[in-house]
CSV table of C-alpha atoms in Angstrom, one decimal:
chain,number,residue,atom,x,y,z
A,1080,VAL,CA,185.9,-61.2,-9.0
A,1081,ALA,CA,182.2,-60.2,-9.6
A,1082,ASP,CA,183.3,-57.2,-11.7
A,1083,THR,CA,185.5,-59.4,-13.8
A,1084,LEU,CA,182.7,-61.9,-14.3
A,1085,LYS,CA,180.3,-59.1,-15.2
A,1086,GLY,CA,182.8,-57.9,-17.8
A,1087,LEU,CA,182.9,-61.3,-19.4
A,1088,VAL,CA,179.1,-61.5,-19.3
A,1089,VAL,CA,178.9,-58.2,-21.2
A,1090,LEU,CA,181.5,-59.4,-23.7
A,1091,TYR,CA,179.6,-62.7,-24.3
A,1092,MET,CA,176.3,-60.9,-24.6
A,1093,LYS,CA,177.7,-58.6,-27.3
A,1094,GLN,CA,178.9,-61.6,-29.1
A,1095,GLY,CA,175.5,-63.3,-28.9
A,1096,LYS,CA,176.8,-66.0,-26.6
A,1097,ASN,CA,174.0,-65.8,-24.1
A,1098,LYS,CA,174.1,-69.4,-23.1
A,1099,GLU,CA,177.8,-69.1,-22.2
A,1100,ALA,CA,177.2,-65.8,-20.3
A,1101,GLU,CA,174.3,-67.2,-18.1
A,1102,PRO,CA,176.4,-69.3,-15.6
A,1103,LEU,CA,178.9,-66.4,-15.3
A,1104,CYS,CA,176.1,-64.0,-14.6
A,1105,LYS,CA,174.6,-66.3,-12.0
A,1106,ARG,CA,178.0,-66.7,-10.3
A,1107,ALA,CA,178.5,-62.9,-10.2
A,1108,LEU,CA,175.0,-62.6,-8.7
A,1109,ASP,CA,175.8,-65.1,-6.0
A,1110,ILE,CA,179.0,-63.1,-5.1
A,1111,GLN,CA,177.2,-59.8,-5.1
A,1112,GLU,CA,174.4,-61.1,-2.9
A,1113,LYS,CA,176.9,-62.3,-0.3
A,1114,VAL,CA,179.0,-59.1,-0.4
A,1115,LEU,CA,176.3,-56.4,-0.8
A,1116,GLY,CA,173.2,-58.1,0.5
A,1117,LYS,CA,170.2,-59.5,-1.4
A,1118,ASP,CA,168.4,-56.1,-1.5
A,1119,HIS,CA,171.2,-53.9,-2.8
A,1120,PRO,CA,170.4,-52.0,-6.1
A,1121,ASP,CA,173.5,-53.4,-7.7
A,1122,VAL,CA,172.1,-56.9,-7.1
A,1123,GLY,CA,168.9,-55.6,-8.8
A,1124,LYS,CA,171.0,-54.7,-11.8
A,1125,GLN,CA,172.6,-58.1,-11.9
A,1126,LEU,CA,169.2,-59.7,-11.7
A,1127,SER,CA,168.1,-57.6,-14.6
A,1128,ASP,CA,171.1,-58.6,-16.6
A,1129,LEU,CA,170.4,-62.3,-15.9
A,1130,ALA,CA,166.8,-61.7,-16.9
A,1131,VAL,CA,167.9,-60.3,-20.2
A,1132,LEU,CA,170.0,-63.4,-20.8
A,1133,CYS,CA,167.0,-65.6,-20.1
A,1134,TYR,CA,164.8,-63.5,-22.3
A,1135,ASN,CA,167.2,-63.6,-25.2
A,1136,GLN,CA,167.2,-67.4,-24.9
A,1137,GLY,CA,163.4,-67.7,-24.9
A,1138,LYS,CA,163.3,-68.5,-21.2
A,1139,TYR,CA,160.6,-66.0,-20.5
A,1140,GLU,CA,159.3,-67.5,-17.3
A,1141,GLU,CA,162.8,-67.5,-15.8
A,1142,GLY,CA,163.3,-64.0,-17.1
A,1143,GLU,CA,160.1,-62.9,-15.4
A,1144,HIS,CA,161.3,-64.4,-12.1
A,1145,TYR,CA,164.5,-62.3,-12.2
A,1146,TYR,CA,162.8,-59.1,-13.4
A,1147,ARG,CA,160.3,-59.5,-10.5
A,1148,ARG,CA,163.1,-59.8,-8.0
A,1149,ALA,CA,164.9,-56.8,-9.5
A,1150,LEU,CA,161.7,-54.7,-9.5
A,1151,LYS,CA,161.1,-55.6,-5.8
A,1152,ILE,CA,164.6,-54.4,-4.9
A,1153,TYR,CA,164.2,-51.2,-6.9
A,1154,GLU,CA,160.7,-50.5,-5.4
A,1155,CYS,CA,162.2,-50.7,-1.9
A,1156,ARG,CA,165.5,-49.0,-2.5
A,1157,LEU,CA,165.1,-46.5,-5.3
A,1158,SER,CA,163.0,-43.4,-6.1
A,1159,PRO,CA,159.9,-44.1,-8.2
A,1160,ASP,CA,161.4,-41.7,-10.8
A,1161,ASP,CA,164.6,-43.7,-11.1
A,1162,PRO,CA,164.9,-44.8,-14.8
A,1163,ARG,CA,165.7,-48.4,-13.7
A,1164,MET,CA,162.2,-48.7,-12.4
A,1165,ALA,CA,160.6,-47.9,-15.8
A,1166,THR,CA,163.1,-50.0,-17.7
A,1167,THR,CA,162.6,-53.0,-15.5
A,1168,LYS,CA,158.8,-52.6,-15.7
A,1169,HIS,CA,159.0,-52.4,-19.5
A,1170,ASN,CA,161.2,-55.5,-19.7
A,1171,LEU,CA,158.9,-57.4,-17.3
A,1172,ALA,CA,156.0,-56.4,-19.4
A,1173,SER,CA,157.8,-57.8,-22.5
A,1174,CYS,CA,158.2,-61.1,-20.7
A,1175,PHE,CA,154.5,-61.1,-19.9
A,1176,PHE,CA,153.7,-60.4,-23.5
A,1177,LYS,CA,155.9,-63.2,-24.8
A,1178,GLN,CA,154.1,-65.6,-22.4
A,1179,ASP,CA,150.7,-64.4,-23.6
A,1180,LYS,CA,150.0,-62.7,-20.3
A,1181,LYS,CA,148.6,-59.7,-22.1
A,1182,LYS,CA,146.6,-58.3,-19.1
A,1183,GLU,CA,149.7,-58.2,-16.9
A,1184,ALA,CA,151.7,-56.6,-19.7
A,1185,GLU,CA,149.0,-54.0,-20.2
A,1186,ILE,CA,148.9,-53.1,-16.5
A,1187,LEU,CA,152.7,-52.4,-16.4
A,1188,TYR,CA,152.7,-50.5,-19.7
A,1189,LYS,CA,149.9,-48.2,-18.3
A,1190,GLU,CA,151.9,-47.7,-15.1
A,1191,ILE,CA,154.9,-46.7,-17.1
A,1192,LEU,CA,152.9,-44.3,-19.3
A,1193,THR,CA,151.0,-42.8,-16.4
A,1194,SER,CA,154.2,-42.2,-14.5
A,1195,ALA,CA,155.9,-40.6,-17.5
A,1196,HIS,CA,152.9,-38.4,-18.1
A,1197,GLU,CA,152.7,-37.3,-14.5
A,1198,LYS,CA,156.4,-36.6,-14.3
A,1199,GLU,CA,156.1,-34.4,-17.4
A,1200,PHE,CA,152.6,-32.8,-17.1
A,1201,GLY,CA,151.3,-33.5,-13.6
A,1202,LEU,CA,148.6,-35.8,-12.4
A,1203,VAL,CA,146.3,-37.6,-14.8
A,1204,ASN,CA,142.6,-37.4,-14.1
A,1205,GLU,CA,139.8,-39.0,-16.0
A,1206,GLU,CA,138.8,-35.9,-18.0
A,1207,VAL,CA,142.4,-35.3,-19.1
A,1208,SER,CA,142.7,-38.9,-20.0
A,1209,LYS,CA,139.6,-38.8,-22.3
A,1210,VAL,CA,140.9,-35.6,-24.0
A,1211,CYS,CA,144.3,-37.2,-24.6
A,1212,VAL,CA,142.7,-40.3,-26.1
A,1213,VAL,CA,140.5,-38.2,-28.4
A,1214,ASP,CA,143.5,-36.1,-29.4
A,1215,GLU,CA,145.5,-39.3,-30.2
A,1216,ILE,CA,142.7,-40.7,-32.2
A,1217,SER,CA,142.4,-37.4,-34.2
A,1218,VAL,CA,146.0,-37.7,-35.3
A,1219,CYS,CA,145.5,-41.2,-36.5
A,1220,VAL,CA,142.2,-41.0,-38.4
A,1221,SER,CA,140.6,-38.6,-40.8
A,1222,PRO,CA,138.3,-35.9,-39.4
A,1223,ARG,CA,135.2,-37.5,-41.0
A,1224,LEU,CA,135.9,-40.8,-39.4
A,1225,LEU,CA,136.7,-39.1,-36.1
A,1226,SER,CA,133.3,-37.3,-36.0
A,1227,PHE,CA,131.7,-40.7,-36.7
A,1228,LYS,CA,133.6,-42.4,-33.9
A,1229,LEU,CA,132.8,-39.6,-31.5
A,1230,SER,CA,129.1,-39.6,-32.3
A,1231,VAL,CA,129.0,-43.4,-31.7
A,1232,CYS,CA,130.7,-43.0,-28.2
């Protein structure tokens, strides 16, 4: 039953019928929690889907609640490298941003970037971080302006 409900939810979402999809998504979540347990990764996925529905309807606070629950499950049950972790953090940060919770959004975005950097290049230390910032600035501004900015720092 939950899988059929999830199929309908996806169909409604693709048609932009988020309001109609929401109660079906909640019902599928209830079923999954009873069958799989409240801390199963599939329940986390259902929570994320519900959060997307809320976000798309401008219900950012409610979306935040569901993303937080999903993230809590993922942090307990998945590897930190699992893509669902980064996706959920990114989506939660978007909810924060929409609610003008800029600091909370910034923290999550930095976590995502740091994790991606460490996965690709190794640990980030303060000196490497400074070099990366200077390098990024040099791509964005002219050399003359860059030398001025660096001399001011």
